[in-house]
mmCIF file of C-alpha atoms in Angstrom:
data_model
loop_
_atom_site.group_PDB
_atom_site.id
_atom_site.type_symbol
_atom_site.label_atom_id
_atom_site.label_comp_id
_atom_site.label_asym_id
_atom_site.label_seq_id
_atom_site.Cartn_x
_atom_site.Cartn_y
_atom_site.Cartn_z
ATOM 1 C CA MET A 183 10.001 -5.381 5.810
ATOM 2 C CA GLN A 184 13.282 -7.202 6.067
ATOM 3 C CA LEU A 185 14.787 -9.660 3.711
ATOM 4 C CA GLY A 186 13.507 -12.589 5.967
ATOM 5 C CA ASP A 187 9.925 -11.521 5.023
ATOM 6 C CA VAL A 188 10.418 -12.004 1.134
ATOM 7 C CA GLU A 189 9.229 -15.394 1.172
ATOM 8 C CA GLN A 190 5.687 -14.760 3.050
ATOM 9 C CA VAL A 191 5.434 -11.482 1.027
ATOM 10 C CA HIS A 192 5.616 -12.957 -2.287
ATOM 11 C CA GLN A 193 3.219 -15.599 -1.069
ATOM 12 C CA ILE A 194 0.564 -12.761 -0.515
ATOM 13 C CA ASP A 195 1.673 -11.145 -3.572
ATOM 14 C CA GLN A 196 0.748 -14.680 -5.522
ATOM 15 C CA LEU A 197 -2.560 -14.725 -3.572
ATOM 16 C CA SER A 198 -3.557 -11.577 -4.381
ATOM 17 C CA PHE A 199 -2.812 -10.598 -8.064
ATOM 18 C CA SER A 200 -2.619 -12.271 -11.061
ATOM 19 C CA LEU A 201 0.516 -10.683 -12.198
ATOM 20 C CA PRO A 202 2.770 -10.966 -8.575
ATOM 21 C CA TRP A 203 6.483 -9.374 -8.299
ATOM 22 C CA PRO A 204 9.230 -12.374 -8.349
ATOM 23 C CA GLU A 205 10.703 -12.563 -5.024
ATOM 24 C CA SER A 206 14.101 -11.155 -6.734
ATOM 25 C CA ALA A 207 12.075 -7.723 -6.963
ATOM 26 C CA TYR A 208 11.446 -7.495 -3.049
ATOM 27 C CA ARG A 209 14.879 -8.463 -2.332
ATOM 28 C CA TYR A 210 15.920 -5.898 -4.743
ATOM 29 C CA GLU A 211 13.592 -3.198 -3.241
ATOM 30 C CA LEU A 212 15.126 -4.100 0.304
ATOM 31 C CA THR A 213 18.656 -4.240 -0.910
ATOM 32 C CA GLN A 214 19.175 -1.816 -3.967
ATOM 33 C CA ASN A 215 16.712 0.559 -4.548
ATOM 34 C CA VAL A 216 17.407 3.832 -2.601
ATOM 35 C CA ALA A 217 14.059 5.454 -3.153
ATOM 36 C CA SER A 218 12.106 2.179 -1.844
ATOM 37 C CA ALA A 219 10.469 1.837 1.547
ATOM 38 C CA SER A 220 8.660 -0.948 2.519
ATOM 39 C CA TRP A 221 6.512 -2.200 5.888
ATOM 40 C CA VAL A 222 4.522 -5.417 6.583
ATOM 41 C CA ALA A 223 1.914 -6.051 9.049
ATOM 42 C CA GLU A 224 2.403 -9.136 11.659
ATOM 43 C CA VAL A 225 0.114 -11.406 13.688
ATOM 44 C CA THR A 226 1.511 -13.974 16.420
ATOM 45 C CA ARG A 227 0.951 -17.321 15.641
ATOM 46 C CA PRO A 228 -0.228 -19.826 18.314
ATOM 47 C CA ASP A 229 3.548 -20.889 18.715
ATOM 48 C CA GLY A 230 4.436 -16.936 19.282
ATOM 49 C CA THR A 231 6.422 -16.517 16.002
ATOM 50 C CA PRO A 232 5.132 -13.677 13.580
ATOM 51 C CA ARG A 233 3.309 -14.247 10.532
ATOM 52 C CA VAL A 234 3.585 -11.526 8.093
ATOM 53 C CA VAL A 235 -0.370 -10.948 6.736
ATOM 54 C CA GLY A 236 0.207 -7.827 4.875
ATOM 55 C CA MET A 237 2.706 -5.777 2.678
ATOM 56 C CA VAL A 238 3.064 -2.471 0.934
ATOM 57 C CA VAL A 239 6.150 -1.112 -1.112
ATOM 58 C CA VAL A 240 6.260 2.558 -1.814
ATOM 59 C CA TRP A 241 9.072 4.506 -3.868
ATOM 60 C CA LEU A 242 9.448 8.318 -2.598
ATOM 61 C CA ILE A 243 11.156 10.066 -5.336
ATOM 62 C CA LEU A 244 11.773 14.028 -4.400
ATOM 63 C CA ASP A 245 8.217 15.133 -3.005
ATOM 64 C CA GLU A 246 6.057 12.311 -4.147
ATOM 65 C CA VAL A 247 5.186 8.961 -2.978
ATOM 66 C CA HIS A 248 4.304 6.182 -5.313
ATOM 67 C CA ILE A 249 2.656 3.138 -3.882
ATOM 68 C CA ALA A 250 4.010 0.427 -5.948
ATOM 69 C CA THR A 251 2.609 -2.507 -4.349
ATOM 70 C CA ILE A 252 0.146 -3.172 -1.481
ATOM 71 C CA ALA A 253 -1.879 -6.013 -0.554
ATOM 72 C CA VAL A 254 -3.199 -8.148 2.548
ATOM 73 C CA HIS A 255 -3.356 -12.224 2.809
ATOM 74 C CA PRO A 256 -7.224 -13.489 2.124
ATOM 75 C CA GLU A 257 -7.366 -15.034 5.423
ATOM 76 C CA HIS A 258 -6.809 -11.399 7.022
ATOM 77 C CA ARG A 259 -8.768 -9.027 4.706
ATOM 78 C CA GLY A 260 -11.638 -7.547 6.062
ATOM 79 C CA GLN A 261 -9.649 -6.654 9.647
ATOM 80 C CA ARG A 262 -8.301 -3.148 8.347
ATOM 81 C CA ILE A 263 -4.620 -3.941 7.739
ATOM 82 C CA SER A 264 -4.667 -2.366 4.273
ATOM 83 C CA GLN A 265 -5.940 0.934 6.312
ATOM 84 C CA GLN A 266 -3.444 0.413 8.878
ATOM 85 C CA LEU A 267 -0.680 0.293 5.993
ATOM 86 C CA LEU A 268 -1.725 3.043 4.116
ATOM 87 C CA THR A 269 -1.651 5.214 7.336
ATOM 88 C CA VAL A 270 1.840 4.226 8.069
ATOM 89 C CA VAL A 271 3.078 5.238 4.449
ATOM 90 C CA LEU A 272 0.986 8.405 4.647
ATOM 91 C CA ARG A 273 2.439 9.207 7.961
ATOM 92 C CA ALA A 274 6.023 8.513 6.337
ATOM 93 C CA ALA A 275 5.338 10.427 3.575
ATOM 94 C CA LEU A 276 4.233 13.471 5.289
ATOM 95 C CA GLN A 277 7.228 13.409 7.514
ATOM 96 C CA ARG A 278 9.644 13.003 4.387
ATOM 97 C CA GLY A 279 8.171 16.017 2.651
ATOM 98 C CA ALA A 280 5.853 14.441 0.380
ATOM 99 C CA ARG A 281 3.213 16.816 -1.148
ATOM 100 C CA LEU A 282 1.279 14.301 -3.588
ATOM 101 C CA ALA A 283 0.651 10.234 -3.313
ATOM 102 C CA THR A 284 -0.190 8.204 -6.280
ATOM 103 C CA LEU A 285 -0.606 4.867 -7.347
ATOM 104 C CA GLU A 286 -2.172 2.809 -10.137
ATOM 105 C CA VAL A 287 -5.283 0.397 -9.621
ATOM 106 C CA ARG A 288 -7.096 -2.115 -11.610
ATOM 107 C CA ALA A 289 -10.140 -0.525 -13.085
ATOM 108 C CA GLY A 290 -12.401 -3.264 -11.872
ATOM 109 C CA ASN A 291 -10.884 -3.317 -8.033
ATOM 110 C CA GLU A 292 -13.710 -1.637 -6.778
ATOM 111 C CA ALA A 293 -12.723 -2.417 -3.216
ATOM 112 C CA ALA A 294 -9.005 -1.366 -3.447
ATOM 113 C CA GLN A 295 -10.370 2.192 -5.140
ATOM 114 C CA ALA A 296 -13.171 2.398 -2.271
ATOM 115 C CA LEU A 297 -10.283 2.187 0.089
ATOM 116 C CA TYR A 298 -8.168 4.754 -1.494
ATOM 117 C CA ARG A 299 -11.150 7.274 -1.930
ATOM 118 C CA ARG A 300 -11.535 6.857 2.054
ATOM 119 C CA PHE A 301 -8.115 8.305 2.139
ATOM 120 C CA LYS A 302 -8.880 11.010 -0.086
ATOM 121 C CA PHE A 303 -7.485 9.917 -3.322
ATOM 122 C CA GLU A 304 -8.868 11.092 -6.475
ATOM 123 C CA LEU A 305 -8.930 9.674 -9.764
ATOM 124 C CA VAL A 306 -6.999 11.686 -11.923
ATOM 125 C CA GLY A 307 -6.390 9.457 -15.191
ATOM 126 C CA ARG A 308 -6.367 6.255 -16.797
ATOM 127 C CA ARG A 309 -3.805 3.919 -18.581
ATOM 128 C CA PRO A 310 -5.654 1.522 -21.157
ATOM 129 C CA HIS A 311 -4.989 -1.847 -21.363
ATOM 130 C CA TYR A 312 -2.362 -1.270 -18.576
ATOM 131 C CA TYR A 313 -2.286 -4.771 -16.993
ATOM 132 C CA HIS A 314 -0.843 -7.383 -19.724
ATOM 133 C CA ASP A 315 -2.761 -10.470 -18.268
ATOM 134 C CA ASN A 316 -6.427 -9.301 -19.253
ATOM 135 C CA HIS A 317 -5.637 -5.680 -21.045
ATOM 136 C CA GLU A 318 -7.413 -4.025 -17.959
ATOM 137 C CA ASP A 319 -7.207 -0.509 -17.689
ATOM 138 C CA ALA A 320 -5.249 0.613 -14.797
ATOM 139 C CA LEU A 321 -6.941 3.969 -12.804
ATOM 140 C CA ILE A 322 -4.259 6.618 -11.691
ATOM 141 C CA MET A 323 -5.185 8.027 -8.590
ATOM 142 C CA ASN A 324 -3.667 10.878 -6.233
ATOM 143 C CA VAL A 325 -3.841 12.453 -2.772
ATOM 144 C CA ASP A 326 -2.683 16.062 -2.431
ATOM 145 C CA LEU A 327 -0.366 15.794 0.372
ATOM 146 C CA SER A 328 0.849 19.567 -0.291
ATOM 147 C CA GLN A 329 -1.042 20.842 3.278
ATOM 148 C CA PRO A 330 0.604 18.390 5.588
ATOM 149 C CA SER A 331 -0.561 19.877 8.701
ATOM 150 C CA ALA A 332 -4.200 19.412 7.521
ATOM 151 C CA TYR A 333 -3.717 15.681 6.152
ATOM 152 C CA GLN A 334 -2.017 14.819 9.055
ATOM 153 C CA GLU A 335 -5.025 16.015 11.249
ATOM 154 C CA TRP A 336 -7.294 14.184 9.157
ATOM 155 C CA LEU A 337 -5.512 11.007 9.641
ATOM 156 C CA ASP A 338 -5.324 11.318 13.140
ATOM 157 C CA SER A 339 -8.995 11.939 13.182
ATOM 158 C CA GLU A 340 -9.697 9.013 10.696
ATOM 159 C CA GLN A 341 -7.424 6.836 12.990
ATOM 160 C CA ARG A 342 -9.749 7.722 15.929
ATOM 161 C CA LEU A 343 -12.703 6.869 14.214
ATOM 162 C CA THR A 344 -11.632 3.567 12.826
ATOM 163 C CA SER A 345 -10.621 2.896 16.544
ATOM 164 C CA GLN A 346 -14.221 3.562 18.103
ATOM 165 C CA ASP A 347 -15.379 1.149 15.251
ATOM 166 C CA HIS A 348 -14.065 -1.681 16.930
#
């Protein structure tokens, strides 16, 4: 992700979440938060210009990676973009020595939970009334990365299977 992507990223955030981050938060992540890493997924428009269709922001702190936000534009959901973004994030986390990946997800967001379970995330806790817009609980999910070779091998295998599905 680059500063020039922030407007499109913020639009995806607004379309995806009832509590979107402000644009300034993305600028902060890109320019001031040394623990932050972020990626976008792009497609090429008919005129040849790129369009951001997915994004993810993570925080790499010591030996953990926290997935702070991940979203795909509604027009591009169901195209495995979120899987590709998660794969990139988890590969980067492994390369940087992360031993654990963690995230929070709305208790009612079953599609996201299914995606995370596919990547071997497990439910480890609950934050009651975490989301202040509707007091929905947040589920805390983690995946153990302490065996990096085994998880990397699984990611490679999963990517091959996903490629064959097309």
